[in-house]
Amino acid sequence: MLDSAGARGVPDDLQELLGEPGSEESPEPETPAAADPVVSIDVPGLLAEHLQGTADIAVRAALGDGRTIRRGQGFSLRVAAPLSVHQAALEACTALDADGASPAGRKAYRVYADRVEAARAARG
């Protein structure tokens, strides 16, 4: 097992691996780019129903993992997903923000857009 892991290939002089004691330190590894943070946002039920038929697989998968929360006569879906997925879901719902949409659809879109924007502002 050690042979396959290459553990026996360690040189006798460990200073080769660690570097010279008085020499300049090796450069620190670069920090990875800011990852897409996972945030939990409540999606209004009207938008969740609209998004069930979206072509974006990531959005549908996130909605499938969401937890239903009853709110008065309707419901919300608490979705924990990367911020980019929430942004894609918001873009897929732009039809509900159009002039010909119902007042409930426009309000649901506006509420979700505000929640996504607040999450983006909180993450930096």
mmCIF file of N, CA and C in Angstrom:
data_model
loop_
_atom_site.group_PDB
_atom_site.id
_atom_site.type_symbol
_atom_site.label_atom_id
_atom_site.label_comp_id
_atom_site.label_asym_id
_atom_site.label_seq_id
_atom_site.Cartn_x
_atom_site.Cartn_y
_atom_site.Cartn_z
ATOM 1 N N MET A 1 0.834 -1.172 0.000
ATOM 2 C CA MET A 1 0.000 0.000 0.000
ATOM 3 C C MET A 1 0.887 1.247 0.000
ATOM 4 N N LEU A 2 1.973 1.234 0.747
ATOM 5 C CA LEU A 2 2.851 2.398 0.775
ATOM 6 C C LEU A 2 3.518 2.630 -0.569
ATOM 7 N N ASP A 3 3.824 1.543 -1.284
ATOM 8 C CA ASP A 3 4.450 1.706 -2.585
ATOM 9 C C ASP A 3 3.513 2.407 -3.568
ATOM 10 N N SER A 4 2.229 2.046 -3.545
ATOM 11 C CA SER A 4 1.297 2.672 -4.483
ATOM 12 C C SER A 4 1.057 4.141 -4.148
ATOM 13 N N ALA A 5 1.184 4.518 -2.882
ATOM 14 C CA ALA A 5 1.001 5.906 -2.484
ATOM 15 C C ALA A 5 2.265 6.734 -2.681
ATOM 16 N N GLY A 6 3.389 6.068 -2.949
ATOM 17 C CA GLY A 6 4.640 6.781 -3.169
ATOM 18 C C GLY A 6 5.315 7.215 -1.882
ATOM 19 N N ALA A 7 4.935 6.632 -0.751
ATOM 20 C CA ALA A 7 5.507 7.035 0.527
ATOM 21 C C ALA A 7 6.950 6.576 0.675
ATOM 22 N N ARG A 8 7.324 5.547 -0.018
ATOM 23 C CA ARG A 8 8.706 5.063 0.091
ATOM 24 C C ARG A 8 9.645 5.861 -0.799
ATOM 25 N N GLY A 9 9.120 6.728 -1.614
ATOM 26 C CA GLY A 9 9.949 7.527 -2.505
ATOM 27 C C GLY A 9 10.401 8.836 -1.878
ATOM 28 N N VAL A 10 10.269 8.978 -0.550
ATOM 29 C CA VAL A 10 10.676 10.189 0.144
ATOM 30 C C VAL A 10 12.204 10.207 0.216
ATOM 31 N N PRO A 11 12.842 11.327 -0.128
ATOM 32 C CA PRO A 11 14.307 11.380 -0.077
ATOM 33 C C PRO A 11 14.813 11.290 1.368
ATOM 34 N N ASP A 12 16.065 10.818 1.515
ATOM 35 C CA ASP A 12 16.657 10.694 2.846
ATOM 36 C C ASP A 12 16.834 12.064 3.500
ATOM 37 N N ASP A 13 17.197 13.042 2.724
ATOM 38 C CA ASP A 13 17.389 14.385 3.254
ATOM 39 C C ASP A 13 16.072 15.150 3.117
ATOM 40 N N LEU A 14 15.362 15.327 4.223
ATOM 41 C CA LEU A 14 14.060 15.995 4.181
ATOM 42 C C LEU A 14 14.168 17.477 3.861
ATOM 43 N N GLN A 15 15.377 18.047 3.949
ATOM 44 C CA GLN A 15 15.550 19.458 3.620
ATOM 45 C C GLN A 15 15.261 19.714 2.140
ATOM 46 N N GLU A 16 15.382 18.669 1.320
ATOM 47 C CA GLU A 16 15.042 18.820 -0.093
ATOM 48 C C GLU A 16 13.551 19.136 -0.251
ATOM 49 N N LEU A 17 12.743 18.515 0.596
ATOM 50 C CA LEU A 17 11.296 18.757 0.532
ATOM 51 C C LEU A 17 10.909 20.039 1.245
ATOM 52 N N LEU A 18 11.552 20.322 2.372
ATOM 53 C CA LEU A 18 11.165 21.450 3.197
ATOM 54 C C LEU A 18 11.840 22.750 2.790
ATOM 55 N N GLY A 19 12.929 22.684 2.085
ATOM 56 C CA GLY A 19 13.660 23.885 1.696
ATOM 57 C C GLY A 19 14.777 24.163 2.695
ATOM 58 N N GLU A 20 15.632 25.094 2.381
ATOM 59 C CA GLU A 20 16.744 25.469 3.248
ATOM 60 C C GLU A 20 16.216 26.242 4.445
ATOM 61 N N PRO A 21 16.779 26.005 5.671
ATOM 62 C CA PRO A 21 16.253 26.683 6.845
ATOM 63 C C PRO A 21 16.400 28.198 6.815
ATOM 64 N N GLY A 22 17.423 28.746 6.246
ATOM 65 C CA GLY A 22 17.623 30.191 6.249
ATOM 66 C C GLY A 22 17.191 30.853 4.963
ATOM 67 N N SER A 23 16.683 30.077 4.041
ATOM 68 C CA SER A 23 16.349 30.656 2.741
ATOM 69 C C SER A 23 14.990 31.354 2.768
ATOM 70 N N GLU A 24 14.731 32.054 1.709
ATOM 71 C CA GLU A 24 13.459 32.761 1.575
ATOM 72 C C GLU A 24 12.309 31.757 1.559
ATOM 73 N N GLU A 25 11.225 32.114 2.241
ATOM 74 C CA GLU A 25 10.089 31.198 2.297
ATOM 75 C C GLU A 25 9.473 31.038 0.917
ATOM 76 N N SER A 26 8.909 29.873 0.700
ATOM 77 C CA SER A 26 8.245 29.647 -0.581
ATOM 78 C C SER A 26 6.988 30.510 -0.632
ATOM 79 N N PRO A 27 6.601 30.930 -1.792
ATOM 80 C CA PRO A 27 5.410 31.767 -1.889
ATOM 81 C C PRO A 27 4.174 31.006 -1.410
ATOM 82 N N GLU A 28 3.289 31.741 -0.760
ATOM 83 C CA GLU A 28 2.064 31.110 -0.271
ATOM 84 C C GLU A 28 1.197 30.731 -1.461
ATOM 85 N N PRO A 29 0.460 29.633 -1.328
ATOM 86 C CA PRO A 29 -0.406 29.264 -2.444
ATOM 87 C C PRO A 29 -1.464 30.349 -2.657
ATOM 88 N N GLU A 30 -1.803 30.540 -3.907
ATOM 89 C CA GLU A 30 -2.782 31.566 -4.234
ATOM 90 C C GLU A 30 -4.134 31.171 -3.652
ATOM 91 N N THR A 31 -4.829 32.145 -3.131
ATOM 92 C CA THR A 31 -6.157 31.854 -2.615
ATOM 93 C C THR A 31 -7.090 31.658 -3.795
ATOM 94 N N PRO A 32 -7.955 30.655 -3.713
ATOM 95 C CA PRO A 32 -8.862 30.439 -4.831
ATOM 96 C C PRO A 32 -9.829 31.612 -4.962
ATOM 97 N N ALA A 33 -10.328 31.783 -6.134
ATOM 98 C CA ALA A 33 -11.295 32.856 -6.364
ATOM 99 C C ALA A 33 -12.484 32.662 -5.442
ATOM 100 N N ALA A 34 -13.109 33.743 -5.096
ATOM 101 C CA ALA A 34 -14.250 33.665 -4.180
ATOM 102 C C ALA A 34 -15.271 32.691 -4.754
ATOM 103 N N ALA A 35 -15.504 31.639 -3.999
ATOM 104 C CA ALA A 35 -16.439 30.619 -4.452
ATOM 105 C C ALA A 35 -17.854 31.168 -4.423
ATOM 106 N N ASP A 36 -18.699 30.559 -5.175
ATOM 107 C CA ASP A 36 -20.101 30.951 -5.217
ATOM 108 C C ASP A 36 -20.744 30.509 -3.907
ATOM 109 N N PRO A 37 -21.098 31.459 -3.027
ATOM 110 C CA PRO A 37 -21.602 31.072 -1.708
ATOM 111 C C PRO A 37 -22.987 30.427 -1.795
ATOM 112 N N VAL A 38 -23.196 29.445 -0.941
ATOM 113 C CA VAL A 38 -24.505 28.796 -0.842
ATOM 114 C C VAL A 38 -25.332 29.587 0.156
ATOM 115 N N VAL A 39 -26.503 30.024 -0.278
ATOM 116 C CA VAL A 39 -27.393 30.798 0.569
ATOM 117 C C VAL A 39 -28.768 30.132 0.577
ATOM 118 N N SER A 40 -29.474 30.341 1.666
ATOM 119 C CA SER A 40 -30.815 29.803 1.811
ATOM 120 C C SER A 40 -31.813 30.950 1.656
ATOM 121 N N ILE A 41 -32.641 30.862 0.618
ATOM 122 C CA ILE A 41 -33.603 31.916 0.314
ATOM 123 C C ILE A 41 -34.976 31.280 0.128
ATOM 124 N N ASP A 42 -35.997 31.943 0.648
ATOM 125 C CA ASP A 42 -37.371 31.482 0.472
ATOM 126 C C ASP A 42 -37.881 31.939 -0.893
ATOM 127 N N VAL A 43 -38.267 30.972 -1.709
ATOM 128 C CA VAL A 43 -38.818 31.247 -3.030
ATOM 129 C C VAL A 43 -40.340 31.225 -2.904
ATOM 130 N N PRO A 44 -41.035 32.297 -3.297
ATOM 131 C CA PRO A 44 -42.499 32.276 -3.240
ATOM 132 C C PRO A 44 -43.062 31.111 -4.058
ATOM 133 N N GLY A 45 -44.159 30.533 -3.578
ATOM 134 C CA GLY A 45 -44.742 29.353 -4.209
ATOM 135 C C GLY A 45 -45.113 29.569 -5.664
ATOM 136 N N LEU A 46 -45.590 30.754 -6.009
ATOM 137 C CA LEU A 46 -45.956 31.048 -7.391
ATOM 138 C C LEU A 46 -44.740 30.932 -8.305
ATOM 139 N N LEU A 47 -43.602 31.418 -7.844
ATOM 140 C CA LEU A 47 -42.376 31.305 -8.639
ATOM 141 C C LEU A 47 -41.886 29.864 -8.681
ATOM 142 N N ALA A 48 -41.998 29.156 -7.554
ATOM 143 C CA ALA A 48 -41.556 27.758 -7.508
ATOM 144 C C ALA A 48 -42.344 26.915 -8.506
ATOM 145 N N GLU A 49 -43.652 27.148 -8.590
ATOM 146 C CA GLU A 49 -44.469 26.413 -9.554
ATOM 147 C C GLU A 49 -44.083 26.780 -10.982
ATOM 148 N N HIS A 50 -43.797 28.047 -11.218
ATOM 149 C CA HIS A 50 -43.385 28.501 -12.549
ATOM 150 C C HIS A 50 -42.043 27.881 -12.953
ATOM 151 N N LEU A 51 -41.148 27.711 -11.978
ATOM 152 C CA LEU A 51 -39.790 27.212 -12.270
ATOM 153 C C LEU A 51 -39.720 25.701 -12.438
ATOM 154 N N GLN A 52 -40.786 24.971 -12.109
ATOM 155 C CA GLN A 52 -40.749 23.514 -12.245
ATOM 156 C C GLN A 52 -40.521 23.091 -13.695
ATOM 157 N N GLY A 53 -40.925 23.901 -14.646
ATOM 158 C CA GLY A 53 -40.761 23.559 -16.055
ATOM 159 C C GLY A 53 -39.580 24.233 -16.724
ATOM 160 N N THR A 54 -38.695 24.831 -15.959
ATOM 161 C CA THR A 54 -37.554 25.535 -16.549
ATOM 162 C C THR A 54 -36.559 24.552 -17.157
ATOM 163 N N ALA A 55 -35.808 25.032 -18.122
ATOM 164 C CA ALA A 55 -34.832 24.185 -18.798
ATOM 165 C C ALA A 55 -33.541 24.035 -17.992
ATOM 166 N N ASP A 56 -33.311 24.899 -17.019
ATOM 167 C CA ASP A 56 -32.082 24.876 -16.228
ATOM 168 C C ASP A 56 -32.136 23.738 -15.210
ATOM 169 N N ILE A 57 -31.286 22.756 -15.399
ATOM 170 C CA ILE A 57 -31.284 21.567 -14.541
ATOM 171 C C ILE A 57 -30.886 21.917 -13.110
ATOM 172 N N ALA A 58 -29.942 22.836 -12.933
ATOM 173 C CA ALA A 58 -29.483 23.215 -11.593
ATOM 174 C C ALA A 58 -30.611 23.858 -10.795
ATOM 175 N N VAL A 59 -31.427 24.663 -11.458
ATOM 176 C CA VAL A 59 -32.558 25.315 -10.778
ATOM 177 C C VAL A 59 -33.578 24.271 -10.367
ATOM 178 N N ARG A 60 -33.902 23.354 -11.280
ATOM 179 C CA ARG A 60 -34.874 22.300 -10.944
ATOM 180 C C ARG A 60 -34.378 21.417 -9.819
ATOM 181 N N ALA A 61 -33.083 21.095 -9.816
ATOM 182 C CA ALA A 61 -32.522 20.260 -8.745
ATOM 183 C C ALA A 61 -32.570 20.988 -7.405
ATOM 184 N N ALA A 62 -32.266 22.277 -7.414
ATOM 185 C CA ALA A 62 -32.313 23.056 -6.172
ATOM 186 C C ALA A 62 -33.738 23.127 -5.639
ATOM 187 N N LEU A 63 -34.704 23.309 -6.530
ATOM 188 C CA LEU A 63 -36.103 23.352 -6.100
ATOM 189 C C LEU A 63 -36.548 22.001 -5.562
ATOM 190 N N GLY A 64 -36.043 20.933 -6.146
ATOM 191 C CA GLY A 64 -36.384 19.591 -5.673
ATOM 192 C C GLY A 64 -35.866 19.323 -4.273
ATOM 193 N N ASP A 65 -34.758 19.959 -3.924
ATOM 194 C CA ASP A 65 -34.174 19.785 -2.586
ATOM 195 C C ASP A 65 -34.750 20.765 -1.576
ATOM 196 N N GLY A 66 -35.597 21.675 -2.017
ATOM 197 C CA GLY A 66 -36.149 22.702 -1.135
ATOM 198 C C GLY A 66 -37.152 22.149 -0.134
ATOM 199 N N ARG A 67 -37.385 22.931 0.904
ATOM 200 C CA ARG A 67 -38.329 22.542 1.959
ATOM 201 C C ARG A 67 -39.544 23.460 1.898
ATOM 202 N N THR A 68 -40.731 22.867 1.852
ATOM 203 C CA THR A 68 -41.967 23.632 1.753
ATOM 204 C C THR A 68 -42.325 24.243 3.096
ATOM 205 N N ILE A 69 -42.666 25.515 3.068
ATOM 206 C CA ILE A 69 -43.073 26.242 4.272
ATOM 207 C C ILE A 69 -44.445 26.846 3.987
ATOM 208 N N ARG A 70 -45.419 26.480 4.789
ATOM 209 C CA ARG A 70 -46.775 27.013 4.610
ATOM 210 C C ARG A 70 -46.823 28.455 5.100
ATOM 211 N N ARG A 71 -47.440 29.312 4.324
ATOM 212 C CA ARG A 71 -47.578 30.726 4.686
ATOM 213 C C ARG A 71 -49.002 31.157 4.361
ATOM 214 N N GLY A 72 -49.837 31.246 5.371
ATOM 215 C CA GLY A 72 -51.217 31.674 5.151
ATOM 216 C C GLY A 72 -51.914 30.746 4.174
ATOM 217 N N GLN A 73 -52.395 31.298 3.067
ATOM 218 C CA GLN A 73 -53.062 30.490 2.056
ATOM 219 C C GLN A 73 -52.078 29.883 1.070
ATOM 220 N N GLY A 74 -50.880 30.406 0.981
ATOM 221 C CA GLY A 74 -49.903 29.927 0.013
ATOM 222 C C GLY A 74 -48.760 29.193 0.678
ATOM 223 N N PHE A 75 -47.635 29.149 -0.008
ATOM 224 C CA PHE A 75 -46.454 28.501 0.534
ATOM 225 C C PHE A 75 -45.205 29.154 -0.044
ATOM 226 N N SER A 76 -44.105 28.879 0.613
ATOM 227 C CA SER A 76 -42.786 29.266 0.111
ATOM 228 C C SER A 76 -41.940 28.012 0.097
ATOM 229 N N LEU A 77 -40.896 28.048 -0.668
ATOM 230 C CA LEU A 77 -39.972 26.927 -0.751
ATOM 231 C C LEU A 77 -38.609 27.432 -0.315
ATOM 232 N N ARG A 78 -38.089 26.923 0.807
ATOM 233 C CA ARG A 78 -36.778 27.342 1.296
ATOM 234 C C ARG A 78 -35.722 26.543 0.542
ATOM 235 N N VAL A 79 -34.947 27.251 -0.263
ATOM 236 C CA VAL A 79 -33.969 26.623 -1.153
ATOM 237 C C VAL A 79 -32.567 27.052 -0.742
ATOM 238 N N ALA A 80 -31.719 26.074 -0.450
ATOM 239 C CA ALA A 80 -30.308 26.337 -0.163
ATOM 240 C C ALA A 80 -29.525 25.974 -1.427
ATOM 241 N N ALA A 81 -29.009 26.989 -2.086
ATOM 242 C CA ALA A 81 -28.304 26.795 -3.347
ATOM 243 C C ALA A 81 -27.284 27.918 -3.521
ATOM 244 N N PRO A 82 -26.316 27.713 -4.421
ATOM 245 C CA PRO A 82 -25.376 28.804 -4.703
ATOM 246 C C PRO A 82 -26.115 30.041 -5.217
ATOM 247 N N LEU A 83 -25.544 31.175 -4.973
ATOM 248 C CA LEU A 83 -26.163 32.440 -5.369
ATOM 249 C C LEU A 83 -26.385 32.505 -6.878
ATOM 250 N N SER A 84 -25.513 31.891 -7.650
ATOM 251 C CA SER A 84 -25.676 31.902 -9.106
ATOM 252 C C SER A 84 -26.927 31.140 -9.535
ATOM 253 N N VAL A 85 -27.296 30.089 -8.793
ATOM 254 C CA VAL A 85 -28.508 29.335 -9.108
ATOM 255 C C VAL A 85 -29.733 30.197 -8.817
ATOM 256 N N HIS A 86 -29.712 30.929 -7.709
ATOM 257 C CA HIS A 86 -30.822 31.830 -7.398
ATOM 258 C C HIS A 86 -30.938 32.920 -8.471
ATOM 259 N N GLN A 87 -29.800 33.415 -8.946
ATOM 260 C CA GLN A 87 -29.815 34.432 -9.993
ATOM 261 C C GLN A 87 -30.392 33.862 -11.282
ATOM 262 N N ALA A 88 -30.032 32.615 -11.621
ATOM 263 C CA ALA A 88 -30.577 31.974 -12.820
ATOM 264 C C ALA A 88 -32.082 31.756 -12.684
ATOM 265 N N ALA A 89 -32.534 31.392 -11.483
ATOM 266 C CA ALA A 89 -33.964 31.210 -11.246
ATOM 267 C C ALA A 89 -34.698 32.538 -11.410
ATOM 268 N N LEU A 90 -34.100 33.598 -10.938
ATOM 269 C CA LEU A 90 -34.714 34.919 -11.062
ATOM 270 C C LEU A 90 -34.830 35.324 -12.538
ATOM 271 N N GLU A 91 -33.797 35.035 -13.322
ATOM 272 C CA GLU A 91 -33.833 35.355 -14.745
ATOM 273 C C GLU A 91 -34.878 34.522 -15.473
ATOM 274 N N ALA A 92 -35.103 33.280 -15.011
ATOM 275 C CA ALA A 92 -36.100 32.418 -15.643
ATOM 276 C C ALA A 92 -37.522 32.876 -15.329
ATOM 277 N N CYS A 93 -37.684 33.696 -14.314
ATOM 278 C CA CYS A 93 -39.010 34.175 -13.903
ATOM 279 C C CYS A 93 -39.334 35.566 -14.410
ATOM 280 N N THR A 94 -38.544 36.101 -15.308
ATOM 281 C CA THR A 94 -38.780 37.473 -15.763
ATOM 282 C C THR A 94 -40.140 37.640 -16.430
ATOM 283 N N ALA A 95 -40.725 36.554 -16.932
ATOM 284 C CA ALA A 95 -42.055 36.650 -17.555
ATOM 285 C C ALA A 95 -43.108 37.059 -16.530
ATOM 286 N N LEU A 96 -42.883 36.713 -15.260
ATOM 287 C CA LEU A 96 -43.838 37.067 -14.220
ATOM 288 C C LEU A 96 -43.733 38.539 -13.823
ATOM 289 N N ASP A 97 -42.701 39.211 -14.296
ATOM 290 C CA ASP A 97 -42.523 40.629 -13.987
ATOM 291 C C ASP A 97 -42.987 41.517 -15.137
ATOM 292 N N ALA A 98 -43.470 40.908 -16.210
ATOM 293 C CA ALA A 98 -43.892 41.673 -17.388
ATOM 294 C C ALA A 98 -45.189 42.424 -17.115
ATOM 295 N N ASP A 99 -45.516 43.334 -18.001
ATOM 296 C CA ASP A 99 -46.722 44.154 -17.839
ATOM 297 C C ASP A 99 -48.001 43.318 -17.867
ATOM 298 N N GLY A 100 -48.023 42.255 -18.639
ATOM 299 C CA GLY A 100 -49.225 41.440 -18.755
ATOM 300 C C GLY A 100 -49.389 40.417 -17.639
ATOM 301 N N ALA A 101 -48.461 40.363 -16.711
ATOM 302 C CA ALA A 101 -48.522 39.370 -15.635
ATOM 303 C C ALA A 101 -49.517 39.813 -14.568
ATOM 304 N N SER A 102 -49.941 38.857 -13.780
ATOM 305 C CA SER A 102 -50.879 39.162 -12.704
ATOM 306 C C SER A 102 -50.187 39.961 -11.598
ATOM 307 N N PRO A 103 -50.943 40.699 -10.813
ATOM 308 C CA PRO A 103 -50.333 41.426 -9.699
ATOM 309 C C PRO A 103 -49.628 40.497 -8.709
ATOM 310 N N ALA A 104 -50.190 39.315 -8.494
ATOM 311 C CA ALA A 104 -49.552 38.359 -7.577
ATOM 312 C C ALA A 104 -48.218 37.888 -8.134
ATOM 313 N N GLY A 105 -48.147 37.670 -9.446
ATOM 314 C CA GLY A 105 -46.894 37.257 -10.077
ATOM 315 C C GLY A 105 -45.835 38.331 -9.988
ATOM 316 N N ARG A 106 -46.247 39.580 -10.214
ATOM 317 C CA ARG A 106 -45.278 40.682 -10.122
ATOM 318 C C ARG A 106 -44.764 40.845 -8.698
ATOM 319 N N LYS A 107 -45.673 40.708 -7.727
ATOM 320 C CA LYS A 107 -45.258 40.844 -6.330
ATOM 321 C C LYS A 107 -44.318 39.710 -5.934
ATOM 322 N N ALA A 108 -44.634 38.477 -6.334
ATOM 323 C CA ALA A 108 -43.777 37.330 -6.007
ATOM 324 C C ALA A 108 -42.391 37.521 -6.606
ATOM 325 N N TYR A 109 -42.338 37.994 -7.853
ATOM 326 C CA TYR A 109 -41.049 38.247 -8.493
ATOM 327 C C TYR A 109 -40.277 39.323 -7.739
ATOM 328 N N ARG A 110 -40.956 40.399 -7.383
ATOM 329 C CA ARG A 110 -40.302 41.514 -6.677
ATOM 330 C C ARG A 110 -39.772 41.069 -5.313
ATOM 331 N N VAL A 111 -40.553 40.268 -4.579
ATOM 332 C CA VAL A 111 -40.127 39.782 -3.263
ATOM 333 C C VAL A 111 -38.889 38.908 -3.405
ATOM 334 N N TYR A 112 -38.905 37.990 -4.370
ATOM 335 C CA TYR A 112 -37.758 37.105 -4.573
ATOM 336 C C TYR A 112 -36.534 37.887 -5.033
ATOM 337 N N ALA A 113 -36.727 38.854 -5.923
ATOM 338 C CA ALA A 113 -35.611 39.679 -6.385
ATOM 339 C C ALA A 113 -34.984 40.443 -5.223
ATOM 340 N N ASP A 114 -35.821 40.952 -4.324
ATOM 341 C CA ASP A 114 -35.301 41.662 -3.153
ATOM 342 C C ASP A 114 -34.503 40.723 -2.251
ATOM 343 N N ARG A 115 -34.980 39.501 -2.083
ATOM 344 C CA ARG A 115 -34.271 38.531 -1.236
ATOM 345 C C ARG A 115 -32.933 38.136 -1.835
ATOM 346 N N VAL A 116 -32.892 37.937 -3.147
ATOM 347 C CA VAL A 116 -31.633 37.588 -3.810
ATOM 348 C C VAL A 116 -30.648 38.748 -3.708
ATOM 349 N N GLU A 117 -31.129 39.958 -3.916
ATOM 350 C CA GLU A 117 -30.257 41.140 -3.832
ATOM 351 C C GLU A 117 -29.724 41.327 -2.418
ATOM 352 N N ALA A 118 -30.577 41.095 -1.415
ATOM 353 C CA ALA A 118 -30.131 41.215 -0.022
ATOM 354 C C ALA A 118 -29.067 40.159 0.300
ATOM 355 N N ALA A 119 -29.233 38.962 -0.210
ATOM 356 C CA ALA A 119 -28.243 37.912 0.033
ATOM 357 C C ALA A 119 -26.922 38.252 -0.663
ATOM 358 N N ARG A 120 -26.998 38.812 -1.873
ATOM 359 C CA ARG A 120 -25.790 39.197 -2.586
ATOM 360 C C ARG A 120 -25.072 40.321 -1.862
ATOM 361 N N ALA A 121 -25.820 41.283 -1.344
ATOM 362 C CA ALA A 121 -25.213 42.400 -0.620
ATOM 363 C C ALA A 121 -24.595 41.942 0.696
ATOM 364 N N ALA A 122 -25.212 40.961 1.350
ATOM 365 C CA ALA A 122 -24.685 40.452 2.626
ATOM 366 C C ALA A 122 -23.400 39.667 2.423
ATOM 367 N N ARG A 123 -23.248 39.023 1.277
ATOM 368 C CA ARG A 123 -22.048 38.212 0.994
ATOM 369 C C ARG A 123 -20.914 39.043 0.446
ATOM 370 N N GLY A 124 -21.193 40.257 0.103
ATOM 371 C CA GLY A 124 -20.115 41.130 -0.344
ATOM 372 C C GLY A 124 -20.201 41.380 -1.756
#
